[in-house]
Coordinates of C-alpha atoms (C1' of nucleotides) in Angstrom, one line a residue:
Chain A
X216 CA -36.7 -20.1 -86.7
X217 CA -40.1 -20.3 -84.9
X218 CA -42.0 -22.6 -86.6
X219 CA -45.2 -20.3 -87.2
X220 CA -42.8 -17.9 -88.6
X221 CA -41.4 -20.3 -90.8
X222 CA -44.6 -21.2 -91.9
X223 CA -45.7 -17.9 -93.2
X224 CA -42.3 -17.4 -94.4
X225 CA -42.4 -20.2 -96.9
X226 CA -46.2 -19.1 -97.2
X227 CA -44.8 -16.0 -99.0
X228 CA -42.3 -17.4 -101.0
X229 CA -44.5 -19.9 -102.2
X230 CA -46.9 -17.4 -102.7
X231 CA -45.3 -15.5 -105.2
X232 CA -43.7 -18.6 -107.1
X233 CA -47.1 -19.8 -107.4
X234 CA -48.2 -15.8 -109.1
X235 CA -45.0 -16.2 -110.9
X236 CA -45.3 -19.7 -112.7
X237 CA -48.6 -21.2 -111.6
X238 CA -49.7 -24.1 -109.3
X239 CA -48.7 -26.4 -111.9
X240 CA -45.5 -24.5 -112.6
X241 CA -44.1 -24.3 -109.4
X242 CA -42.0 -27.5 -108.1
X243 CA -41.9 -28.0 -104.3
X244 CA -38.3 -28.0 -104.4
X245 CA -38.5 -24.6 -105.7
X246 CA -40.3 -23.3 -103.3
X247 CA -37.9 -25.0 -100.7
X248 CA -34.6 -23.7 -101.9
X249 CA -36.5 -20.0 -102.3
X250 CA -37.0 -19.9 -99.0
X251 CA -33.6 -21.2 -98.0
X252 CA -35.2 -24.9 -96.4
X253 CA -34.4 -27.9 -97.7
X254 CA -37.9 -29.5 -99.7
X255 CA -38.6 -31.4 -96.3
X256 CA -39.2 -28.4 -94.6
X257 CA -41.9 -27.4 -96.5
X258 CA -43.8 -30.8 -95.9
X259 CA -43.3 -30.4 -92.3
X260 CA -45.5 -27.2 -92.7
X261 CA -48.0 -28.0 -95.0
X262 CA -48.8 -31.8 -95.7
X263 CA -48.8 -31.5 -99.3
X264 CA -48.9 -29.4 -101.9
X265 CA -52.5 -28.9 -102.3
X266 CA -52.7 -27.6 -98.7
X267 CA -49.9 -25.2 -99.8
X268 CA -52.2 -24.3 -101.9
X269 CA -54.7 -23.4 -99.9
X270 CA -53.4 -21.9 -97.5
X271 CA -52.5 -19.6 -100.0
X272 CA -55.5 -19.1 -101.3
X273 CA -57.1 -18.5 -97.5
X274 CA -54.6 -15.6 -97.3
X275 CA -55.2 -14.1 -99.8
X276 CA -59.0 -14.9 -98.5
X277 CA -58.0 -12.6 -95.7
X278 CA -56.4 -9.3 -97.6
X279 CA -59.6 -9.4 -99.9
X280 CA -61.5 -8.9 -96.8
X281 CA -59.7 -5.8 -96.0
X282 CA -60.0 -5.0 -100.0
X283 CA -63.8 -4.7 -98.7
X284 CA -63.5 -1.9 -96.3
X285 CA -63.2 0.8 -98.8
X286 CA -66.2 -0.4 -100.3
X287 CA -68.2 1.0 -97.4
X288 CA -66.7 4.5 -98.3
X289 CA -68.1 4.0 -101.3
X290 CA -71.3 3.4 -100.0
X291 CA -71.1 6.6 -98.6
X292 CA -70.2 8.3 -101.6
X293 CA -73.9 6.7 -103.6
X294 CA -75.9 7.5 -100.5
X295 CA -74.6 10.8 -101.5
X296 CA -75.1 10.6 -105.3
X297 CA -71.8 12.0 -106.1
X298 CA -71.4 9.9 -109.4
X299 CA -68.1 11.0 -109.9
X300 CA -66.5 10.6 -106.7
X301 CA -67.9 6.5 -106.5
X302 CA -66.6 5.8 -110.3
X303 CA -63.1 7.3 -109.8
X304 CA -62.9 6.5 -106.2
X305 CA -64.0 2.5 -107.4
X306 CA -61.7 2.9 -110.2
X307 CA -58.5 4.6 -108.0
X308 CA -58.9 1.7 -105.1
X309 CA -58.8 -1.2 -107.9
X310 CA -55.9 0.5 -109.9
X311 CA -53.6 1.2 -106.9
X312 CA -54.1 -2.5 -105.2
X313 CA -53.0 -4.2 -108.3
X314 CA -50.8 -2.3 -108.6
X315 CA -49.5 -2.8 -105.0
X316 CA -50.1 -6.5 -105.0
X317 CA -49.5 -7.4 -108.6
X318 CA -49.5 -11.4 -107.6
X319 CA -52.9 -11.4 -106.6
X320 CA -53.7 -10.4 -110.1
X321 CA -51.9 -13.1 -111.4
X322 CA -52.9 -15.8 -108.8
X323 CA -56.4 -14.9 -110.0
X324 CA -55.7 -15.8 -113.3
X325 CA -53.8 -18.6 -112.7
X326 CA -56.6 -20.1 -110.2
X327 CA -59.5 -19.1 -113.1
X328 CA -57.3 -20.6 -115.6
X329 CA -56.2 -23.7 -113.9
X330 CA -60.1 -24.1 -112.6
X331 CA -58.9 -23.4 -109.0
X332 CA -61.6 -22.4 -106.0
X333 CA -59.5 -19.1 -105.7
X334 CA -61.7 -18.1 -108.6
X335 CA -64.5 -19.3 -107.7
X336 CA -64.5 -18.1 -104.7
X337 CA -63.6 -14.2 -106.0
X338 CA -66.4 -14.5 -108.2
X339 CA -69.1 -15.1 -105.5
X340 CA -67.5 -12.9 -102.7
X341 CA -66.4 -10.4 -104.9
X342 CA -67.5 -10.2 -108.4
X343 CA -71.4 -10.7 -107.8
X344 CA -71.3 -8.5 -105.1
X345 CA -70.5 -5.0 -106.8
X346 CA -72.1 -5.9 -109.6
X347 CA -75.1 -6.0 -107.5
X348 CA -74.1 -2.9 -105.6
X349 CA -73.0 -0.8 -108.4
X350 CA -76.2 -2.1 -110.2
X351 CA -78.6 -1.4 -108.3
X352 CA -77.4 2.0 -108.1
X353 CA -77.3 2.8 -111.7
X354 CA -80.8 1.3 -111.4
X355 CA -81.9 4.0 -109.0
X356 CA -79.9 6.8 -111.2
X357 CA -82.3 5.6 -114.0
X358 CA -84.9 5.7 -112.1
X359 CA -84.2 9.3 -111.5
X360 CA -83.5 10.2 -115.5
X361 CA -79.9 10.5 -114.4
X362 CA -78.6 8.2 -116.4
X363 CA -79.8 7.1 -119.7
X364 CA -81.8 3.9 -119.9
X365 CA -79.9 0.7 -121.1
X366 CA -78.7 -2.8 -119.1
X367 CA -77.3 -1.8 -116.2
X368 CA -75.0 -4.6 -116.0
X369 CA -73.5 -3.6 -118.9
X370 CA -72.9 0.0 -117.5
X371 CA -71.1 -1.8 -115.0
X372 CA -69.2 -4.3 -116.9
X373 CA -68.0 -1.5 -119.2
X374 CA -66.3 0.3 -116.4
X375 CA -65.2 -2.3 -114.5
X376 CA -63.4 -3.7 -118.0
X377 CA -62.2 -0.4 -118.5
X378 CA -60.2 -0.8 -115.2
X379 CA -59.7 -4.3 -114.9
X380 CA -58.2 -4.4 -118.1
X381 CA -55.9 -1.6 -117.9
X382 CA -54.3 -3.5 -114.5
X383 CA -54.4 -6.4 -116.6
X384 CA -52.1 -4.9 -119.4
X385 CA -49.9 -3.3 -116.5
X386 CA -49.5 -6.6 -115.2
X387 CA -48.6 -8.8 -118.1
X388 CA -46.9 -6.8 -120.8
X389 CA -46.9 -2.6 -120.0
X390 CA -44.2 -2.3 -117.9
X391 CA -41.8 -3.8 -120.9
X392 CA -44.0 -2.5 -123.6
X393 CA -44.5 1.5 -122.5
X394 CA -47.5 1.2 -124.9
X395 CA -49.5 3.5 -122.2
X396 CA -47.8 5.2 -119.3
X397 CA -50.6 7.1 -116.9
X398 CA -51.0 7.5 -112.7
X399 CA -53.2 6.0 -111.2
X400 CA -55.2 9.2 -110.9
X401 CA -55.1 9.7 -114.5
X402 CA -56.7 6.6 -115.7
X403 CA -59.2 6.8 -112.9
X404 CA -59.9 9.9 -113.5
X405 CA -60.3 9.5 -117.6
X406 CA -62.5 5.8 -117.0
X407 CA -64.9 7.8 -115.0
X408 CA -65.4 10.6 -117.2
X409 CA -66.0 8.4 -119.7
X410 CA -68.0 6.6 -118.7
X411 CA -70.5 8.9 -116.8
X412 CA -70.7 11.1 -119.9
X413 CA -71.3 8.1 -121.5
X414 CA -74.3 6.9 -119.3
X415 CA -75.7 10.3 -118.9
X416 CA -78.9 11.6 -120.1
X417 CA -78.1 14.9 -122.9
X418 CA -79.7 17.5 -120.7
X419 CA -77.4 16.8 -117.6
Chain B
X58 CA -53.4 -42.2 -141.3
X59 CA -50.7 -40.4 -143.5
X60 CA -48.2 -38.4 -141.8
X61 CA -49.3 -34.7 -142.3
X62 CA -52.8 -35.7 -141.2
X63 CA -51.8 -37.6 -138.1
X64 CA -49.2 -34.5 -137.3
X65 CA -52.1 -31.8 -137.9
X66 CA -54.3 -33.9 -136.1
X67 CA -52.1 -34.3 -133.1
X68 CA -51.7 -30.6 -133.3
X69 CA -55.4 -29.5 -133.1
X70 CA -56.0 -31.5 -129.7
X71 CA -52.8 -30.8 -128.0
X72 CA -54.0 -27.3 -128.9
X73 CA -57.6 -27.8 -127.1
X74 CA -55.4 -29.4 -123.5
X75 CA -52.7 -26.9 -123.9
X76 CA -56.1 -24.3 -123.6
X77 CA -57.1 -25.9 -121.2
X78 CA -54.5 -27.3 -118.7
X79 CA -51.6 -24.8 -120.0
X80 CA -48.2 -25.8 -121.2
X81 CA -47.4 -27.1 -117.9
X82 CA -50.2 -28.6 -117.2
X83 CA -50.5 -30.8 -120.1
X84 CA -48.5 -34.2 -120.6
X85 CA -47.4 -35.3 -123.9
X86 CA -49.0 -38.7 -122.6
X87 CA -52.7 -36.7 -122.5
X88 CA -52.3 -35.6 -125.9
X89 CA -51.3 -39.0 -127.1
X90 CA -54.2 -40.3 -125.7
X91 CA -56.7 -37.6 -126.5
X92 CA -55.2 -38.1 -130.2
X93 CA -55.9 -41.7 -129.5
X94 CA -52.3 -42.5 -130.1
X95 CA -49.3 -43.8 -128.9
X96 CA -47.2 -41.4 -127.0
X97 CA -44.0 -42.7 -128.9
X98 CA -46.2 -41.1 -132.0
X99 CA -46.0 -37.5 -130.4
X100 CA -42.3 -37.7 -130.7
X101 CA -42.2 -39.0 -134.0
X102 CA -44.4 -36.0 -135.2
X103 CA -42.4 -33.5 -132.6
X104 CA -39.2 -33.5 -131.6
X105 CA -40.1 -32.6 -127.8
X106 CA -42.8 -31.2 -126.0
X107 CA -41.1 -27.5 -126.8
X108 CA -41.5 -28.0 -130.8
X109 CA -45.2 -29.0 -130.3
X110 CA -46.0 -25.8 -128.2
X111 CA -44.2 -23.6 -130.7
X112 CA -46.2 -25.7 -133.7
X113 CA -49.0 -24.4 -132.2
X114 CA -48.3 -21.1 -132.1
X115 CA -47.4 -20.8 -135.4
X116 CA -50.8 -22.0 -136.3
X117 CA -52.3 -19.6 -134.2
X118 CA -49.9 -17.0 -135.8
X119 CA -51.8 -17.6 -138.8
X120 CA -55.1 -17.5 -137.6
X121 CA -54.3 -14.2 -136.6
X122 CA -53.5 -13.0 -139.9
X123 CA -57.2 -14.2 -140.5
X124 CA -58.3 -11.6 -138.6
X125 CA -56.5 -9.0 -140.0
X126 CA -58.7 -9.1 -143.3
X127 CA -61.5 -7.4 -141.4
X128 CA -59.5 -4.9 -139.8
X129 CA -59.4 -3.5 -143.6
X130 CA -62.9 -3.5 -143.9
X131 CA -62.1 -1.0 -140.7
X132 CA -60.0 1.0 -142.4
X133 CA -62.8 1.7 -144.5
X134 CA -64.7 3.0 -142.0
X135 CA -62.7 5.1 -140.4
X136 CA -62.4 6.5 -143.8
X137 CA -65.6 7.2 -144.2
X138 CA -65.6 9.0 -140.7
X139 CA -68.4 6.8 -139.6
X140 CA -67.6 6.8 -135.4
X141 CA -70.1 4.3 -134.6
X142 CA -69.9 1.9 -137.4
X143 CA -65.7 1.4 -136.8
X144 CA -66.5 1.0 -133.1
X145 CA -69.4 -1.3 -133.3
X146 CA -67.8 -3.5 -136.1
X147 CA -64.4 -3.5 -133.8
X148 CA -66.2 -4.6 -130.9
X149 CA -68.4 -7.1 -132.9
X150 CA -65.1 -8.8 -135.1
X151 CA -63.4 -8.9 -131.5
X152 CA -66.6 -10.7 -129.5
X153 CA -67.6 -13.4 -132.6
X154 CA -63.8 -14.2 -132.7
X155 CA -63.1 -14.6 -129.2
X156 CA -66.4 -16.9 -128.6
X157 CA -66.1 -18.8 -131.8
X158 CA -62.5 -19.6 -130.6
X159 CA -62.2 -19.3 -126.6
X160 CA -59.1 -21.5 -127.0
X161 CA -57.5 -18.6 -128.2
X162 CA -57.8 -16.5 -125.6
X163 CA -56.9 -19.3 -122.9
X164 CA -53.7 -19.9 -124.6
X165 CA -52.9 -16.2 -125.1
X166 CA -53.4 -16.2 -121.0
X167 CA -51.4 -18.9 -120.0
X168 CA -48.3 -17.5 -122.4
X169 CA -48.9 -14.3 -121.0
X170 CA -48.7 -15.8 -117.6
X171 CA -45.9 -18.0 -118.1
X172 CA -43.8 -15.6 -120.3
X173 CA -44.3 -17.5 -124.0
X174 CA -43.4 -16.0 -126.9
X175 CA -47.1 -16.5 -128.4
X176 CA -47.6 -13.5 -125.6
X177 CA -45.1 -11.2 -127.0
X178 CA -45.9 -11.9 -130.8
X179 CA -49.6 -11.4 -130.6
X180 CA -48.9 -8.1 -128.6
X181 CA -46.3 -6.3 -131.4
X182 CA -48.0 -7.7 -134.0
X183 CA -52.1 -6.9 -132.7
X184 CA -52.2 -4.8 -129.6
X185 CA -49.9 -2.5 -131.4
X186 CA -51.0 -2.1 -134.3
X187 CA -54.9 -1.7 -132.9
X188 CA -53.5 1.1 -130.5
X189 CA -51.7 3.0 -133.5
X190 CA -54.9 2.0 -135.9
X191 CA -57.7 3.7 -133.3
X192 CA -55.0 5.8 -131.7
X193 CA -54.5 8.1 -135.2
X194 CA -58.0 7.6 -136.0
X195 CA -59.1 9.2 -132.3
X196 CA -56.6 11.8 -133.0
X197 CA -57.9 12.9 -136.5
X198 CA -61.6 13.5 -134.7
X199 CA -60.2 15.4 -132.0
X200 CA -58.6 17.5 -134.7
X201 CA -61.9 17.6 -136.2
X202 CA -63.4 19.3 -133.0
X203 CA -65.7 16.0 -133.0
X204 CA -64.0 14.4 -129.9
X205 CA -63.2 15.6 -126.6
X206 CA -59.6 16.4 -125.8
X207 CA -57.7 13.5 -123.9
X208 CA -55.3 11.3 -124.1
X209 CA -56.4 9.1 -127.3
X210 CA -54.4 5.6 -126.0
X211 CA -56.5 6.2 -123.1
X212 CA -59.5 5.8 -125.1
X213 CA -58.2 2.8 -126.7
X214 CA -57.7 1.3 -123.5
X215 CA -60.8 1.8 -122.4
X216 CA -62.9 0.2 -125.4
X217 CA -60.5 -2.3 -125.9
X218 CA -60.9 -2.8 -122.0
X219 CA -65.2 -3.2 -122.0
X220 CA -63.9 -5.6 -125.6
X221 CA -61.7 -7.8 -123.7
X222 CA -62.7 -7.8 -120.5
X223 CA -66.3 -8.9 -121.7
X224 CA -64.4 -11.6 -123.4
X225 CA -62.5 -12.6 -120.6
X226 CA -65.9 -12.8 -118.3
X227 CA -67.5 -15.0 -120.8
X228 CA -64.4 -17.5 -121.3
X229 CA -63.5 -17.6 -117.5
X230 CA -66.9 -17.1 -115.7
X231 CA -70.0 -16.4 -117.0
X232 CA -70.4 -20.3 -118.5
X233 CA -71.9 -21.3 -115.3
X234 CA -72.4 -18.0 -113.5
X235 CA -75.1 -16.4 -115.7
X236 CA -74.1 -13.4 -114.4
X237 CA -74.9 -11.4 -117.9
X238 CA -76.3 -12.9 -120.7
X239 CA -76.5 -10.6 -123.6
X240 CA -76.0 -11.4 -127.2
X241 CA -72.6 -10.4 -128.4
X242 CA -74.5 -7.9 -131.3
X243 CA -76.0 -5.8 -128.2
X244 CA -72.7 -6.3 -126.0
X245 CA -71.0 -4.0 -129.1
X246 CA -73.6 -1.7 -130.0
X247 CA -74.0 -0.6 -126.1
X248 CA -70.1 -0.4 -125.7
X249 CA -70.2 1.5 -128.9
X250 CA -73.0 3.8 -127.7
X251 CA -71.1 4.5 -124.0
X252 CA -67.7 4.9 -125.3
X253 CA -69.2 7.2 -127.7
X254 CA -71.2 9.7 -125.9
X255 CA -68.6 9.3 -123.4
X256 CA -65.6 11.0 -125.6
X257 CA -68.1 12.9 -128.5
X258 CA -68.1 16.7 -127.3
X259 CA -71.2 17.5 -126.2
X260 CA -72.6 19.9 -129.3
X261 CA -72.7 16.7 -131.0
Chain C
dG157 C1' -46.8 -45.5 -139.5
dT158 C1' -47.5 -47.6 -135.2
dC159 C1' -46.7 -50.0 -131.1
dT160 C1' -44.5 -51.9 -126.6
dA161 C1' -40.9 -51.6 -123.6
dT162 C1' -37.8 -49.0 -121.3
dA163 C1' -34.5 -45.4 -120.1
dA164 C1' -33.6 -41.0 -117.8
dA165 C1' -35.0 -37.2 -115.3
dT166 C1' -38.0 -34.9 -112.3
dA167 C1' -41.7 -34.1 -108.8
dG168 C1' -44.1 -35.2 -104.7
dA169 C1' -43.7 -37.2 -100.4
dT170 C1' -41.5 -39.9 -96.3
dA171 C1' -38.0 -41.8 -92.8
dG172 C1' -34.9 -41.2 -89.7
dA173 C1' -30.6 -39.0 -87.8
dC174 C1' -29.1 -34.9 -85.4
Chain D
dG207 C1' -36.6 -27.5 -86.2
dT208 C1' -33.7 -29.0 -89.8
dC209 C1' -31.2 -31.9 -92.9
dT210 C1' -29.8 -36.0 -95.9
dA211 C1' -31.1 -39.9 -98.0
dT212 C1' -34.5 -42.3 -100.1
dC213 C1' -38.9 -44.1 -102.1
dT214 C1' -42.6 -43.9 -105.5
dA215 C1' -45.0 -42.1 -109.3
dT216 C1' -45.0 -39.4 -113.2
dT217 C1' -43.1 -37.3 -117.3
dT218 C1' -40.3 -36.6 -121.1
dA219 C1' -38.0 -39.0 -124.4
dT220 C1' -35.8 -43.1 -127.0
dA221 C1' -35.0 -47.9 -128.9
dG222 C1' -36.4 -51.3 -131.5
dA223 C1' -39.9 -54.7 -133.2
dC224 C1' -43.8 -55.2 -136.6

DNA sequence: GTCTATAAATAGATAGAC
DNA sequence: GTCTATCTATTTATAGAC
């Protein structure tokens, strides 16, 4: 095999040992015999674990870039006021690409856990900024007697724990547990009504 | 020191690195250490690194059971068909427990993550019982013409969701980020107040 | 009850042949 | 590009002295 293709090959497998079991948890070896190498294979391509690591992390980098790209629809949709239409289409995005790439969910955690830059690094790039987008536009609803006046990071945190934490139960226990079976569509559907008739004034 | 001490004692800061660093990521020599002890005295107290782990979750397990005293001061509520009061103490109980104890929390992560019974306890015997707790009492005020019609686990979810996730935020992140500082009284009352409004039907 | 010393197993990493 | 063999450090766990 091609060596950049064996790179990204042992890239992948290592990637989803690591969402699996953790930095910590996951033995070179393993990673080795997963992707059908022998462990000095995997040192040939990376010079040590820690770059592993990394270079896991700088992937995953890159697909959270493209993560961003809906986001500028979403612009769209609060240049437009639809309230709706932003909190379920925010909500729908989030739920389907957990769903789709459940390992990123779990590398997060690991990374935040473990005290990894991963997490640091979603924080700033990602975390702050909707929180200052979404912010400032319940700001600007308030301002317009749209939405009732409290925090507005709050607003914001309520929602985006509604749907965080459902992909978080989905994740680590639900599909075992069956406590709460619902689309995609459905949960984002029910988080934004909720939350908007929560946040809206009486006489709307 | 006698023997039960020294064992508890050993117990309670292998609990703190196991929080911190994960089962994994913790050596029985770092415990020893931390316990300002010999690592031979770990064994003597433990059998292996296994029996420690599951020592402390049995002495989580009964924490736990600690907190189930105040879900009866729920029951009371709900009782007394007081909607805010149930959801504000709910969300209040959760918050003060969580930040009086964040080492609970980690530890429930990293078992979740790495598959640990503590993971699959706490969820029959909590997450369960809180879905079939709200879920009945949601039902009852739908009944009662005083909630909307939806899906009642869904509204679980979600205040269980702004509950948690809030949680999670201030154990992972929000230490050094400062990214919403709010005292844990107002956190409730204004996920009380959304969640709310956001399910009450609207001749309320 | 506590320690030092040490065994046994595993993990990370390298050397060198093919 | 790939493997086997090997080295070193760490980790779990035990033995035996005090």
């Amino acid at each position: 095999m091609a060596s950049d293709e064996r790179r990204v090959q042992i890239l992948h497998v290592a990637m989803k040992l690591f969402a699996e079991h953790g930095f910590r948890g996951t033995t070179t070896k393993e990673s080795a015999v997963a992707a059908g190498v022998s462990e000095a294979m995997v040192f040939r391509h990376f010079a040590n674990k820690d770059e592993l690591y990394h270079a896991i992390i700088d992937h995953k980098a890159c697909n959270h870039a493209e993560m961003k790209t809906p986001l500028e629809k979403l612009t769209e949709l609060a240049a437009a006021k639809d309230d709706y239409a932003l909190f379920y289409g925010l909500a729908l995005n989030a739920l389907n690409h957990h769903r789709d790439d459940p390992n990123f969910m779990r590398l997060l955690l690991y990374a935040a856990l473990e005290g990894h830059e991963l997490a640091q690094m979603f924080f700033e790039n990602f975390v702050v900024e909707i929180y200052s987008f979404l912010g400032a536009y319940i700001e600007e609803r308030q301002r317009e007697g749209v939405f009732r006046q409290m925090e507005p990071k709050i607003i914001v945190r309520s929602f985006i724990g509604m749907v965080m934490h459902h992909s978080l139960n989905n994740t680590l226990w639900d599909k075992e547990q069956n406590l709460l079976q619902v689309t995609n569509e459905d949960a984002a559907r029910q988080f934004a009504e909720i939350l908007l008739n929560g946040v809206l004034t009486k006489n709307q």
